[in-house]
Short mmCIF file of C-alpha atoms and ligand atoms in Angstrom, two decimals:
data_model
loop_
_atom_site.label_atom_id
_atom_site.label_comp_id
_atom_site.label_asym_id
_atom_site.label_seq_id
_atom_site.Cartn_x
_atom_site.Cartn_y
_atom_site.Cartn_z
CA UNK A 1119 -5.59 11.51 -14.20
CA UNK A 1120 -1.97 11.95 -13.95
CA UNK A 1121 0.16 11.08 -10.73
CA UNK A 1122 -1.47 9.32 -7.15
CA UNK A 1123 0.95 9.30 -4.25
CA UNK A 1124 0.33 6.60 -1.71
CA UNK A 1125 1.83 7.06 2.14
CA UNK A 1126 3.10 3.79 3.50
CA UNK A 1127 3.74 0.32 2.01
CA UNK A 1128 2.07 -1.87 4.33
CA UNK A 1129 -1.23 -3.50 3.25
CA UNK A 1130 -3.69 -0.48 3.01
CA UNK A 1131 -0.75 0.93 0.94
CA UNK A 1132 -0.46 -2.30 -1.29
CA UNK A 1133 -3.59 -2.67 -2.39
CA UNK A 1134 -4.56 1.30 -2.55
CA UNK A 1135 -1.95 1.28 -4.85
CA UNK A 1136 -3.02 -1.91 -6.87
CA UNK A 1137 -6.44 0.23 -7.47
CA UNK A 1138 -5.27 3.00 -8.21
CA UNK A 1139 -2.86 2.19 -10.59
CA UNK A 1140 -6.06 0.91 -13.36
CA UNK A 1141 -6.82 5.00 -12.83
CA UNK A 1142 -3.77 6.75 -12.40
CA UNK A 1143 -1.30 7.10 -15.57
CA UNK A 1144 1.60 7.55 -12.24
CA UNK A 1145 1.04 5.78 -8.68
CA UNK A 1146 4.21 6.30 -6.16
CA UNK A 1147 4.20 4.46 -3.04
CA UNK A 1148 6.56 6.51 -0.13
CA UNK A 1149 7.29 4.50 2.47
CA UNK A 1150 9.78 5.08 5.15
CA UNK A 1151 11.88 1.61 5.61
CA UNK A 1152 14.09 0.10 3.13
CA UNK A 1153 12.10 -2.85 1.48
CA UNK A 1154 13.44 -6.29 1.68
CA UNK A 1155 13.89 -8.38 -0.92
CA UNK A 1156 13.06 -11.22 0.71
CA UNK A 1157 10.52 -11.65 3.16
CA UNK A 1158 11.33 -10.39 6.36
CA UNK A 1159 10.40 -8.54 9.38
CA UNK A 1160 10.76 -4.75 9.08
CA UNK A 1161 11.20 -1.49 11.71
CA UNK A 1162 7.91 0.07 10.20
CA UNK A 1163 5.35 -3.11 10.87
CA UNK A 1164 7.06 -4.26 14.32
CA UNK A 1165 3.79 -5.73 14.67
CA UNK A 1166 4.27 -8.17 11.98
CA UNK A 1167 6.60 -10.51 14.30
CA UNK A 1168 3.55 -11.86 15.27
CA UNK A 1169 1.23 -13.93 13.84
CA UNK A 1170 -1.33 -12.63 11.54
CA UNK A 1171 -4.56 -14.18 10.30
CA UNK A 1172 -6.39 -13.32 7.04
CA UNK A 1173 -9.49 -13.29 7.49
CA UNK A 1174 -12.99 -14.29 4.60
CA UNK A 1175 -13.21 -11.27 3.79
CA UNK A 1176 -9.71 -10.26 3.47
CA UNK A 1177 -9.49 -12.73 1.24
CA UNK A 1178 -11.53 -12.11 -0.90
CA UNK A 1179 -10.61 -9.14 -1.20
CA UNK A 1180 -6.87 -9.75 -1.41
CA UNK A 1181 -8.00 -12.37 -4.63
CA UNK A 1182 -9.81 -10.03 -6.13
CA UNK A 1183 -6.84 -7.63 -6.55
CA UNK A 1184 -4.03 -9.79 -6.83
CA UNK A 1185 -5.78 -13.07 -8.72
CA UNK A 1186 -3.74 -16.08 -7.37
CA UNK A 1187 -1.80 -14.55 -4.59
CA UNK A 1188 -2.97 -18.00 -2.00
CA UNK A 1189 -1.46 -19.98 -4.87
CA UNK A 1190 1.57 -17.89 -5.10
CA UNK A 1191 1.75 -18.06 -0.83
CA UNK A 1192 1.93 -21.81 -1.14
CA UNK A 1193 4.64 -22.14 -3.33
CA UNK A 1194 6.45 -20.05 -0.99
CA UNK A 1195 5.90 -22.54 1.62
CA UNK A 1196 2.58 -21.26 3.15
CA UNK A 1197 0.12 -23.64 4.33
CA UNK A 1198 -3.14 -24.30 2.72
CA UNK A 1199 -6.04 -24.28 5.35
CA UNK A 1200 -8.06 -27.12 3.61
CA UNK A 1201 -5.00 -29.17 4.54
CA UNK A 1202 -5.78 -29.12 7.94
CA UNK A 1203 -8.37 -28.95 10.80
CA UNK A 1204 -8.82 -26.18 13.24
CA UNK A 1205 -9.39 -26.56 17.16
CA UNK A 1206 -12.08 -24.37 19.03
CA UNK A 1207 -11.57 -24.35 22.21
CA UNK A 1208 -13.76 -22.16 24.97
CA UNK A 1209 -15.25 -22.82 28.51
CA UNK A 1210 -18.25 -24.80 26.47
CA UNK A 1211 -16.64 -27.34 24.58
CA UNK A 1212 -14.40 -28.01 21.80
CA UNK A 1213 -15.26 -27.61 18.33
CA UNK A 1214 -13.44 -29.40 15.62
CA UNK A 1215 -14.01 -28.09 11.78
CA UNK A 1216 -12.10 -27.55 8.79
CA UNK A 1217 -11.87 -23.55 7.50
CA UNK A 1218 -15.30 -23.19 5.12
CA UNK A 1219 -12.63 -21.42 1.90
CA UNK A 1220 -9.46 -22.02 1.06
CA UNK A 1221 -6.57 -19.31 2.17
CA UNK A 1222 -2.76 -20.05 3.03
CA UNK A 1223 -1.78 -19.33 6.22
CA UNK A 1224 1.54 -17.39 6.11
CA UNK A 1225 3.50 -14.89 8.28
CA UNK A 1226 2.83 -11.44 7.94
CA UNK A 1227 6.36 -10.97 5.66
CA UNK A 1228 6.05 -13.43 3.25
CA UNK A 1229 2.34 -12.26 2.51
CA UNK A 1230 3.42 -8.68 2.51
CA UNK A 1231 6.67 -9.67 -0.14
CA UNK A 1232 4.44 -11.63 -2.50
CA UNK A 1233 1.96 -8.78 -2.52
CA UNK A 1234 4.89 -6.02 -3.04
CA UNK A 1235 6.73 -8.11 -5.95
CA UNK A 1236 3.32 -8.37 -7.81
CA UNK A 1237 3.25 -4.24 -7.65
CA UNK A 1238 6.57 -4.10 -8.18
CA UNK A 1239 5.11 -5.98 -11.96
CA UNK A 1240 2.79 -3.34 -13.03
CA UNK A 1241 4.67 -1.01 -15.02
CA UNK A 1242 2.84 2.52 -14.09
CA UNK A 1243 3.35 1.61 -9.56
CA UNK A 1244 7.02 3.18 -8.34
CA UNK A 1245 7.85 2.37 -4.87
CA UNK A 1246 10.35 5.53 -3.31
CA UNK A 1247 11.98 3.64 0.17
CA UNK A 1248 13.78 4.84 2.65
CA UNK A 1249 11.68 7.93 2.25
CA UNK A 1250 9.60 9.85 5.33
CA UNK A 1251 6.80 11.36 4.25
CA UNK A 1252 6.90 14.66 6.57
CA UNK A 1253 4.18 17.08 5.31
CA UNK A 1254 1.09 17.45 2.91
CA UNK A 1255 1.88 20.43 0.06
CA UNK A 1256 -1.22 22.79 -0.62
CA UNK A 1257 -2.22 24.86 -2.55
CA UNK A 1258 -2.48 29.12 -1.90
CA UNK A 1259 -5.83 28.72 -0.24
CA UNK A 1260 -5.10 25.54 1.16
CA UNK A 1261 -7.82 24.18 -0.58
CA UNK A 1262 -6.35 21.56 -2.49
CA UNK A 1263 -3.82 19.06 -1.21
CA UNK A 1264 -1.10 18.99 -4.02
CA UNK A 1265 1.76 17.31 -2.77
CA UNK A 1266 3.68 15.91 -0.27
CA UNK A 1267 6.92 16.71 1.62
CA UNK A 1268 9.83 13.87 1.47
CA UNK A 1269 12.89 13.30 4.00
CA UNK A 1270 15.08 10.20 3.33
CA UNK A 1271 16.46 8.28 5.71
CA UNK A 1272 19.94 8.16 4.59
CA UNK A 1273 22.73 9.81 5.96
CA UNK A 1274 22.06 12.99 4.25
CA UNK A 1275 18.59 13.38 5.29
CA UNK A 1276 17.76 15.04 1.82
CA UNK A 1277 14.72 16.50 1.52
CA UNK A 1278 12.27 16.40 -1.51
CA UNK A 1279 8.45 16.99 -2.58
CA UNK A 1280 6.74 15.20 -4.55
CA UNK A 1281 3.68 16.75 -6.12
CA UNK A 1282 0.46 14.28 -6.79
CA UNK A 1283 -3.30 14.81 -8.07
CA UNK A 1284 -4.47 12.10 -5.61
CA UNK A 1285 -2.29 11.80 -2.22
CA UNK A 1286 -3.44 8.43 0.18
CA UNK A 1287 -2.36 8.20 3.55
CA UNK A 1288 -2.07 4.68 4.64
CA UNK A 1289 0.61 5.39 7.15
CA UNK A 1290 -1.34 3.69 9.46
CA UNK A 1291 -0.74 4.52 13.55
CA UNK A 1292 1.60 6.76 12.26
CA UNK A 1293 -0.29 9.06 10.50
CA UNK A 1294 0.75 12.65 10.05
CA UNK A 1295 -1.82 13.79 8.35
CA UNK A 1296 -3.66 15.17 11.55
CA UNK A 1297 -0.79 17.28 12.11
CA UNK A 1298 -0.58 18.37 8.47
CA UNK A 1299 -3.59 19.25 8.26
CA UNK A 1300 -3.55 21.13 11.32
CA UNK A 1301 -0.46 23.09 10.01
CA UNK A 1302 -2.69 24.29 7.05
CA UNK A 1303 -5.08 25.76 9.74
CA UNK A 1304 -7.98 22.63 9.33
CA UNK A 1305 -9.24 21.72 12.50
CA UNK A 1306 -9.73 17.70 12.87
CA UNK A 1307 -12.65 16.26 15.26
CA UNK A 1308 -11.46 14.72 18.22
CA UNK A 1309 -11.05 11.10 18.00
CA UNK A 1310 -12.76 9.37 20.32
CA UNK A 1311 -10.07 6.44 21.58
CA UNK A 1312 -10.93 2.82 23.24
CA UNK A 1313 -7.98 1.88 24.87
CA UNK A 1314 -8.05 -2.00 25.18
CA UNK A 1315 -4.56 -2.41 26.12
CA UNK A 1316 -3.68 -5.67 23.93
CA UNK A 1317 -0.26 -7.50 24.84
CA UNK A 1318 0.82 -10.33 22.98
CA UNK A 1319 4.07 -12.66 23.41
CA UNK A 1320 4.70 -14.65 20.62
CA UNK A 1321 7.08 -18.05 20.43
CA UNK A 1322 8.16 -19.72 17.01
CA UNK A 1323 8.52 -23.15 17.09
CA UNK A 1324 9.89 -26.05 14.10
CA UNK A 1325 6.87 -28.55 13.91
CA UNK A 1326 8.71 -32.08 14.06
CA UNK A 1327 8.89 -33.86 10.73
CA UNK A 1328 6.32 -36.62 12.53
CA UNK A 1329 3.89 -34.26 13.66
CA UNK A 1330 3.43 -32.61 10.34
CA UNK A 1331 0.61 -34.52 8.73
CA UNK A 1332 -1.56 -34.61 12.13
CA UNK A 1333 -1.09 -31.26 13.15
CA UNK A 1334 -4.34 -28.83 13.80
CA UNK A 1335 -4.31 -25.21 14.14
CA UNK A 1336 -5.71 -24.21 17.84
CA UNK A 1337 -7.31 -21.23 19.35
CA UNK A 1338 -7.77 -21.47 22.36
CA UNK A 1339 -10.82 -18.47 23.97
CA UNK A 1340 -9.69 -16.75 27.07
CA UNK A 1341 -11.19 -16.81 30.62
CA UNK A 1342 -10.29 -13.10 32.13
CA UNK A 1343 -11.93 -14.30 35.48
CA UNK A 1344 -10.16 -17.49 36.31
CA UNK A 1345 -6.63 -15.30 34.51
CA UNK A 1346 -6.82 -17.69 31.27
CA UNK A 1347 -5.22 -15.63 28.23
CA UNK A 1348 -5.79 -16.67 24.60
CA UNK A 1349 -3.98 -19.05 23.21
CA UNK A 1350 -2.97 -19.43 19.27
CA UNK A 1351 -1.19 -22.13 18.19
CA UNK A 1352 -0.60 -21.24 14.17
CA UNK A 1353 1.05 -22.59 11.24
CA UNK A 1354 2.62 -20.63 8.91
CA UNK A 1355 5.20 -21.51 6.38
CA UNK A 1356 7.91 -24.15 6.48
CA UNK A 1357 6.32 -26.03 9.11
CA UNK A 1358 6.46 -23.50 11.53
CA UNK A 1359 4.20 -22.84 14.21
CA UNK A 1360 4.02 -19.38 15.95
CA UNK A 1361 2.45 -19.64 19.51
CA UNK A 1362 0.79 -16.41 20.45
CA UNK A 1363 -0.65 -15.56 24.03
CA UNK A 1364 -2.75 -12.43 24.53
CA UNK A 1365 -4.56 -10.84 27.28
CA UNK A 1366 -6.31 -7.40 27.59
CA UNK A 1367 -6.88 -4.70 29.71
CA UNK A 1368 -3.17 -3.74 30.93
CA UNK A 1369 -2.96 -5.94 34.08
CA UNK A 1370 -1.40 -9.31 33.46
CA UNK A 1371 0.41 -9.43 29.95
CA UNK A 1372 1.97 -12.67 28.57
CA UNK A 1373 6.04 -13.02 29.11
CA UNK A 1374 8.50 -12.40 26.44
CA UNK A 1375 10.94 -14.71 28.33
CA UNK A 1376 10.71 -18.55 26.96
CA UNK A 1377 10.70 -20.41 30.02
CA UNK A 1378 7.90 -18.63 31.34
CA UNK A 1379 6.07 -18.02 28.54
CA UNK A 1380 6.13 -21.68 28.65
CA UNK A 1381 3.94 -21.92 32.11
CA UNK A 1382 1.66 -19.86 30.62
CA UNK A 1383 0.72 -21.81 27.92
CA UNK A 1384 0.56 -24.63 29.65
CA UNK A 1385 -1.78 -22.80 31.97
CA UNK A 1386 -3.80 -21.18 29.20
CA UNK A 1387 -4.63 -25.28 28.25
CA UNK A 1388 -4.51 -24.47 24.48
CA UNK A 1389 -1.90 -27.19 23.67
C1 FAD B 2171 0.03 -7.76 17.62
C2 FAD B 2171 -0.88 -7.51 16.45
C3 FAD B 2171 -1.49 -8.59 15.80
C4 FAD B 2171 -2.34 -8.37 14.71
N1 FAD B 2171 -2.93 -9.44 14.08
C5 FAD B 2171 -3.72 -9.23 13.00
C6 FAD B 2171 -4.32 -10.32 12.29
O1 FAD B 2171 -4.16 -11.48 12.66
N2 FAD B 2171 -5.08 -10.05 11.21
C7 FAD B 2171 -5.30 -8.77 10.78
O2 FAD B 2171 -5.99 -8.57 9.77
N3 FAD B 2171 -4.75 -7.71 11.44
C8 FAD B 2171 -3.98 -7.91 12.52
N4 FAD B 2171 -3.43 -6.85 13.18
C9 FAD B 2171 -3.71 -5.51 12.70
C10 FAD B 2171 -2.85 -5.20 11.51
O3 FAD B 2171 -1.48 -5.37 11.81
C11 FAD B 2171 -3.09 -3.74 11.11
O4 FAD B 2171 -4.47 -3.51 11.00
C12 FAD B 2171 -2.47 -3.50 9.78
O5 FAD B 2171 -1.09 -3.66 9.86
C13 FAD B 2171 -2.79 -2.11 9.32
O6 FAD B 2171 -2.22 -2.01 8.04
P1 FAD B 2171 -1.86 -0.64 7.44
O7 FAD B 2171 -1.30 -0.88 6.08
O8 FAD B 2171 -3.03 0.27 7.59
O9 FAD B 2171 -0.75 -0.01 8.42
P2 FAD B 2171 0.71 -0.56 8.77
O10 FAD B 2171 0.81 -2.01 8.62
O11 FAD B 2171 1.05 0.05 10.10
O12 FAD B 2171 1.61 0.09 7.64
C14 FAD B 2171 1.89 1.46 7.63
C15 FAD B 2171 3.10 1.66 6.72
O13 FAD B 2171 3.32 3.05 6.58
C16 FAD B 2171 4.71 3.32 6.76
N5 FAD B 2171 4.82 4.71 7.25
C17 FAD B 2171 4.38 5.18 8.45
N6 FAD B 2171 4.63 6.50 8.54
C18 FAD B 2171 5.22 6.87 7.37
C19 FAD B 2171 5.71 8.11 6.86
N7 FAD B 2171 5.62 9.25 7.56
N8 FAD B 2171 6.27 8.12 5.64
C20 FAD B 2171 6.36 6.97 4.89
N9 FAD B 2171 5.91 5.77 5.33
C21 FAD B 2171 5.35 5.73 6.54
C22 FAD B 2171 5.17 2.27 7.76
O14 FAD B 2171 6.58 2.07 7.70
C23 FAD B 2171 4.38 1.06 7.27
O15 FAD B 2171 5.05 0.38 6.24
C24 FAD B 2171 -2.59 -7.05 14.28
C25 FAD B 2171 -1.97 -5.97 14.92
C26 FAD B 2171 -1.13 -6.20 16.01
C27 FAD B 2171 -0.48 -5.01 16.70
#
């Protein structure tokens, strides 16, 4: 098979990508933001400011197609999780145990960066940024997707296609492909939407230099009824710590200003 396009470069997109590339003799990724070189935060994942937890199986799936990737996330100044214990705390206790395998605990960037540079490695994956995806070609009948439609971002706003045997949409919340495929006269099922109306405030802290060797990892289980939120307290690379606060249902979100985010997590008792 010749050429697989892939929508979006987050980490659907990454490892799609990764797989398809042992089938495909071609396998663009088209993603809309500039990439950065380093790791660091970008428009197109604003959720990736906050913290972000792999979890087992994750894992093992992330090891499976990138062999080594933890080890690689530690030299980048992760944080192994056999390195340290992790706090359990809910309205029945406290529960003290050390993570069952062995990931790094990272922020969302630097796991995304170490994941892109290994594609950007494998000699048949081609990464077009700064690139919208705006449309699905067809063919005549519309049977057959062939293709996609291409706007960059620059000045200009040129547009492109790009045609593709296999096309992937991992655009995630995003996603035109409903519309697209309503434009080629498909209709699409309803989705049928929980809203749980999530809000998270995250803080980013410097662990001091003394508190680095007894430091634990705490997550702290909400109590809607008495207005307890959860509480995260995380490390991720460098000795940082982000310190997340969530709540749901759309009635009392955590503050994005410090000082009172402060009283809350004081009040949430996770530290
Ligand atoms: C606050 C918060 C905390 C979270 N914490 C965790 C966690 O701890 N662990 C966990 O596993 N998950 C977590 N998640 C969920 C996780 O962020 C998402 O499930 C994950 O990002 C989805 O990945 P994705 O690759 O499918 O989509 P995304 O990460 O949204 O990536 C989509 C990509 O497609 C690109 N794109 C979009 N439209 C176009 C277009 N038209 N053309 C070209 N490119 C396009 C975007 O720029 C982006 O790069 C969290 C989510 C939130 C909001």
């Amino acid at each position: 098979m010749n050429k697989a396009v892939v929508i979006g470069a987050g980490i659907a997109g990454l490892i799609t990508a990764r797989m398809l590339s042992e089938y495909y003799k071609e396998v663009y990724i088209v993603e809309r933001d500039e990439l950065p070189t380093a790791p660091a935060i970008r428009q197109g994942t604003p959720q990736s400011f906050h913290p972000h937890r792999v979890l087992p199986r994750g894992h093992m799936i992330l090891e499976r197609c990138f062999p080594g990737y933890t080890h690689e996330l530690i030299e980048h100044g992760a944080h192994t999780s056999d390195a340290e214990e992790m706090v359990l705390v809910n309205q029945f206790g406290i529960l003290v145990f050390r993570p069952p395998i062995v990931s790094a605990s990272s922020s969302r960037a630097l796991l995304e960066w170490v994941l892109r540079r290994r594609l950007q490695n494998i000699h048949n994956v081609h990464f077009l940024t700064n690139t919208e995806v705006i449309g699905l070609m067809s063919s005549e009948d519309h049977k057959t997707i062939t293709g996609i439609y291409t706007k960059k971002r620059s000045k200009n706003k040129q547009e492109g296609m790009l045609t593709a045997d296999m096309v992937i949409d991992t655009a995630g919340r995003s996603s035109k492909v409903i519309k697209s495929l309503n434009s080629l006269g498909y209709t699409v099922p309803d989705p049928e939407v929980l809203k749980v109306s999530l809000g998270y405030s995250t803080q980013y802290y410097k662990i001091p230099r003394q508190m680095e060797q007894q430091w634990r990892s705490v997550v702290s289980e909400a109590q809607p009824a008495k207005g307890k939120m959860t509480g995260m307290l995380l490390r991720i690379e460098d000795n940082i710590a982000g310190t997340l606060l969530f709540s749901a249902g759309g009635e009392n979100y955590p503050s994005a200003k410090p000082d009172e985010f402060q009283e809350e997590l004081k009040k949430s008792k996770c530290v």
